CSV table of C-alpha atoms in Angstrom, one decimal:
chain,number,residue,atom,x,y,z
P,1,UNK,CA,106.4,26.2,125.1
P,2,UNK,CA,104.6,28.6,122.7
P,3,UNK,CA,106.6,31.6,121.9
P,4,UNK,CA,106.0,35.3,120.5
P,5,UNK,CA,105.9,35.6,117.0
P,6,UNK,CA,109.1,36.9,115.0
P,7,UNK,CA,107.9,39.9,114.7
P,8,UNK,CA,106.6,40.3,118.6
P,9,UNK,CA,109.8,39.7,119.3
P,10,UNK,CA,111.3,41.9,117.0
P,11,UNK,CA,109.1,45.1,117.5
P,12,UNK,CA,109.4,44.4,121.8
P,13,UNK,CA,113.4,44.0,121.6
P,14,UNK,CA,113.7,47.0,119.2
P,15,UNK,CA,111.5,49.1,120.9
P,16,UNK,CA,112.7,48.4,124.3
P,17,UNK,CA,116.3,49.6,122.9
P,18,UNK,CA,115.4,52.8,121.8
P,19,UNK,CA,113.5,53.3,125.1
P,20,UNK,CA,117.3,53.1,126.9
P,21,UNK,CA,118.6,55.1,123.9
P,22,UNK,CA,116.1,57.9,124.4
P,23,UNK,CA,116.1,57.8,127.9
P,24,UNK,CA,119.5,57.8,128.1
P,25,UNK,CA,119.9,60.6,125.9
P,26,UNK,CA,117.5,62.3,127.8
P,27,UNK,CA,119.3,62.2,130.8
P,28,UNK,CA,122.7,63.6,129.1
P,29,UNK,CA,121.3,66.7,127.1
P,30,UNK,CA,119.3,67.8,130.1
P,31,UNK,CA,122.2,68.0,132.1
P,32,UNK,CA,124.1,70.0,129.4
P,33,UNK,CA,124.5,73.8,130.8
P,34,UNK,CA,123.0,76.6,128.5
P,35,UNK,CA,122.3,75.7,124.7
P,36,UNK,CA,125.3,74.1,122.7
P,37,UNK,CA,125.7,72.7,119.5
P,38,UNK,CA,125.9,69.3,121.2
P,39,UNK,CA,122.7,69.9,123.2
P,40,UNK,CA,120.7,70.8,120.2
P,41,UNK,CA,122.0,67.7,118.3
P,42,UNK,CA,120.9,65.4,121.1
P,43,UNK,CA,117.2,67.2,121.0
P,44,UNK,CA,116.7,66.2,117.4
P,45,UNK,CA,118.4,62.5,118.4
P,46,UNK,CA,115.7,62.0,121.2
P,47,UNK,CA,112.8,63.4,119.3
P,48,UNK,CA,113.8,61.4,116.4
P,49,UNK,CA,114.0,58.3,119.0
P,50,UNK,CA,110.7,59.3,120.6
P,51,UNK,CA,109.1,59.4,116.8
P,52,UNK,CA,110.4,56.0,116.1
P,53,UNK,CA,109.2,54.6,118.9
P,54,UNK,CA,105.5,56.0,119.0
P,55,UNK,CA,105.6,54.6,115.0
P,56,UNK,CA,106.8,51.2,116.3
P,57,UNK,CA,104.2,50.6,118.9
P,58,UNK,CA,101.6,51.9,116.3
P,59,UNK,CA,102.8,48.9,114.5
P,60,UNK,CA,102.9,46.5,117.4
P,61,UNK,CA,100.1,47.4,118.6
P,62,UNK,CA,98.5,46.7,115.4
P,63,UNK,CA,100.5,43.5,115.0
P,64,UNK,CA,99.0,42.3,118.8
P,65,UNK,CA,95.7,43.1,117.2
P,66,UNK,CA,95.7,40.7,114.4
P,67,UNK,CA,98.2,38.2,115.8
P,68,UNK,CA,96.6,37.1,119.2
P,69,UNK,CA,100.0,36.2,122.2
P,70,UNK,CA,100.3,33.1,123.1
P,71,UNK,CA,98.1,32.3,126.3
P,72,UNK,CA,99.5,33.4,129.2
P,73,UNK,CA,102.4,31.1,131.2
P,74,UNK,CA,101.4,28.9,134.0
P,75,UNK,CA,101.6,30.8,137.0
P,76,UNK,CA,99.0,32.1,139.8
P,77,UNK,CA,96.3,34.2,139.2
P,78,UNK,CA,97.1,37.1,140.6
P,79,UNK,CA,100.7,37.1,138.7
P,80,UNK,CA,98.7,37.0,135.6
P,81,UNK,CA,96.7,40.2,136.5
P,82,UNK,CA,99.5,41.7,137.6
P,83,UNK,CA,101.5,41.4,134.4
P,84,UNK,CA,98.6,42.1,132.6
P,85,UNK,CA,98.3,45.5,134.7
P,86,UNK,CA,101.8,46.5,133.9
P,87,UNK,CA,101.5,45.3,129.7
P,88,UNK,CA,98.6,47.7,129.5
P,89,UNK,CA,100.5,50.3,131.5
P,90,UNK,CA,102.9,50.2,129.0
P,91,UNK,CA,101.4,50.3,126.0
P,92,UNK,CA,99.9,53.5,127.2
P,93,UNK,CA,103.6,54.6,127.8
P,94,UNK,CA,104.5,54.0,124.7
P,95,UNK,CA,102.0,56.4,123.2
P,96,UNK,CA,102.0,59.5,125.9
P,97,UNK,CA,105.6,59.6,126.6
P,98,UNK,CA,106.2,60.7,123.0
P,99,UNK,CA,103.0,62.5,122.4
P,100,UNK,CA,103.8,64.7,125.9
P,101,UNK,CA,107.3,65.3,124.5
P,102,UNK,CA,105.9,66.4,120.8
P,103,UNK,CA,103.7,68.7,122.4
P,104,UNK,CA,106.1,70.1,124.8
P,105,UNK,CA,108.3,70.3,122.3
P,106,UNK,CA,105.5,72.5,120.2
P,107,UNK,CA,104.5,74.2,123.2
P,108,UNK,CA,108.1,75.8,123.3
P,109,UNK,CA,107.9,76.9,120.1
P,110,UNK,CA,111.0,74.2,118.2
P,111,UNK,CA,108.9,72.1,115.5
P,112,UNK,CA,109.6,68.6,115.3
P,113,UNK,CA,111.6,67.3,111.9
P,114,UNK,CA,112.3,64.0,111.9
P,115,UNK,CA,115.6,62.9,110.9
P,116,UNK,CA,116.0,66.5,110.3
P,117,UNK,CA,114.0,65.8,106.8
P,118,UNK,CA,110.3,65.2,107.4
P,119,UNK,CA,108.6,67.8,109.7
P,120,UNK,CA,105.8,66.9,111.9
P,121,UNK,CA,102.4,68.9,111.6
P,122,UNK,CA,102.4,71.8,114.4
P,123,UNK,CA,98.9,71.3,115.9
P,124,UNK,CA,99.6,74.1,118.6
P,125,UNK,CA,101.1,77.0,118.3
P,126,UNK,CA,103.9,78.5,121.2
P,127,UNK,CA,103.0,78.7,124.3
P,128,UNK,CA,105.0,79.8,127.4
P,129,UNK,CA,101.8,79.1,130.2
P,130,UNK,CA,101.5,75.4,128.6
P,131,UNK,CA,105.5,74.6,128.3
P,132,UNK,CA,105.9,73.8,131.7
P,133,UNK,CA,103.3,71.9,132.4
P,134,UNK,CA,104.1,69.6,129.3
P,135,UNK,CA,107.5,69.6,130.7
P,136,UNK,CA,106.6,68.1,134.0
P,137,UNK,CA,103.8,65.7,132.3
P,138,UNK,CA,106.6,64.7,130.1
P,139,UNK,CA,109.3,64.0,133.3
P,140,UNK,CA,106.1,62.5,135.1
P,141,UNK,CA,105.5,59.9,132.5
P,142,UNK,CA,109.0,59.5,131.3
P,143,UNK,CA,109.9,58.2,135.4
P,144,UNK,CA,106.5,56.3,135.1
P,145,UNK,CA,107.8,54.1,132.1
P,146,UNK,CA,111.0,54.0,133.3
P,147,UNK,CA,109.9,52.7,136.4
P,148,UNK,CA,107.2,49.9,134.6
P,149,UNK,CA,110.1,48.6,132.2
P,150,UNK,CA,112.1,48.0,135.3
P,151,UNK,CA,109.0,46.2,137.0
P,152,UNK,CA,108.5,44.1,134.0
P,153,UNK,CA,112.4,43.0,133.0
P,154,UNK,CA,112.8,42.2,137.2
P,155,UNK,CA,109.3,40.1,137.0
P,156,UNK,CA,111.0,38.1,133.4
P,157,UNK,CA,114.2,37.3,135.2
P,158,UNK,CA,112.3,36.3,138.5
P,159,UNK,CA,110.4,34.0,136.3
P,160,UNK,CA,113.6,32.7,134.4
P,161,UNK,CA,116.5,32.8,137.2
P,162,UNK,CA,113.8,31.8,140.4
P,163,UNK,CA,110.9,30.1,139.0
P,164,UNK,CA,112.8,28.8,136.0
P,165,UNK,CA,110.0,29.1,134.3
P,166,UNK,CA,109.8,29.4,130.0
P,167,UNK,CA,107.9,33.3,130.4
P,168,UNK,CA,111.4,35.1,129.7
P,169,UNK,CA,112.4,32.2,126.5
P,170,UNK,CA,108.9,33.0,124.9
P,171,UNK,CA,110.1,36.4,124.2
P,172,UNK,CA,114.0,35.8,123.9
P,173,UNK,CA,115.0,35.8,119.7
């Protein structure tokens, strides 16, 4: 069986935990009535999440770059495409979701510091008309990603658990 590199596998698990984190943070501030201390402290934690996680598949995507995967597991063609449809899905993800929440987040007029130290340049300026669009294009893609990282964990424990196949133990640490 020919496995992920160490750092694959680091950058994939890591990243896929702070996807929950900042999803699940999302989820809880949003339902937060009016604007609290709490709320405001969970912004900054899911921006700083969303940060981290655009900076981590910068460097995965990189890594994929000069470190080919190991060639696809046996399995039928159209499995294959499929997966391969969903990876480049998102890896797209990975870059919008946090790009639409920066600029939604600049588009409301609340800069983005991260780790309430290094602020982010502000390449637009307030803007109410714009704020609600980026909103929903943030929701949009946010359910989009959410929805592909459920497609591709249920297709790795199909493959381990019903086709006990190696796809899931080429990625497992």
């Amino acid at each position: 069986m020919q496995r992920y590199t160490k750092t694959a596998i680091s950058l994939h698990w890591l990243i896929a935990l702070l996807i929950v984190a900042a999803f699940g943070l999302g989820l809880v501030m949003t339902d937060i009535p009016g604007i609290t201390p709490t709320k405001l402290k969970y912004y900054s934690w899911h921006k700083w999440l969303g940060v981290t996680v655009f900076a981590l598949a910068c460097a995965r995507l990189l890594w994929r770059r000069l470190n080919a995967p190991p060639p696809p597991a046996t399995m039928p063609a159209w499995q294959v495409k499929a997966a391969d449809a969903v990876h480049v899905l998102l890896y797209i993800l990975l870059f919008a979701v946090p790009l639409s929440g920066y600029f939604y987040s600049l588009a409301a007029g609340v800069p983005v510091v991260y780790l309430g130290v290094l602020p982010l340049p502000v390449l637009i300026g307030p803007d109410p008309e714009l704020k609600p669009i980026l909103k929903t294009v943030h929701y949009v893609l946010t359910m989009t990603l959410a929805a592909g990282v459920l497609a591709h964990a249920g297709a790795a424990l199909k493959h381990h658990f019903i086709d006990r196949d190696d796809v899931l133990k080429r990625m497992l640490p």
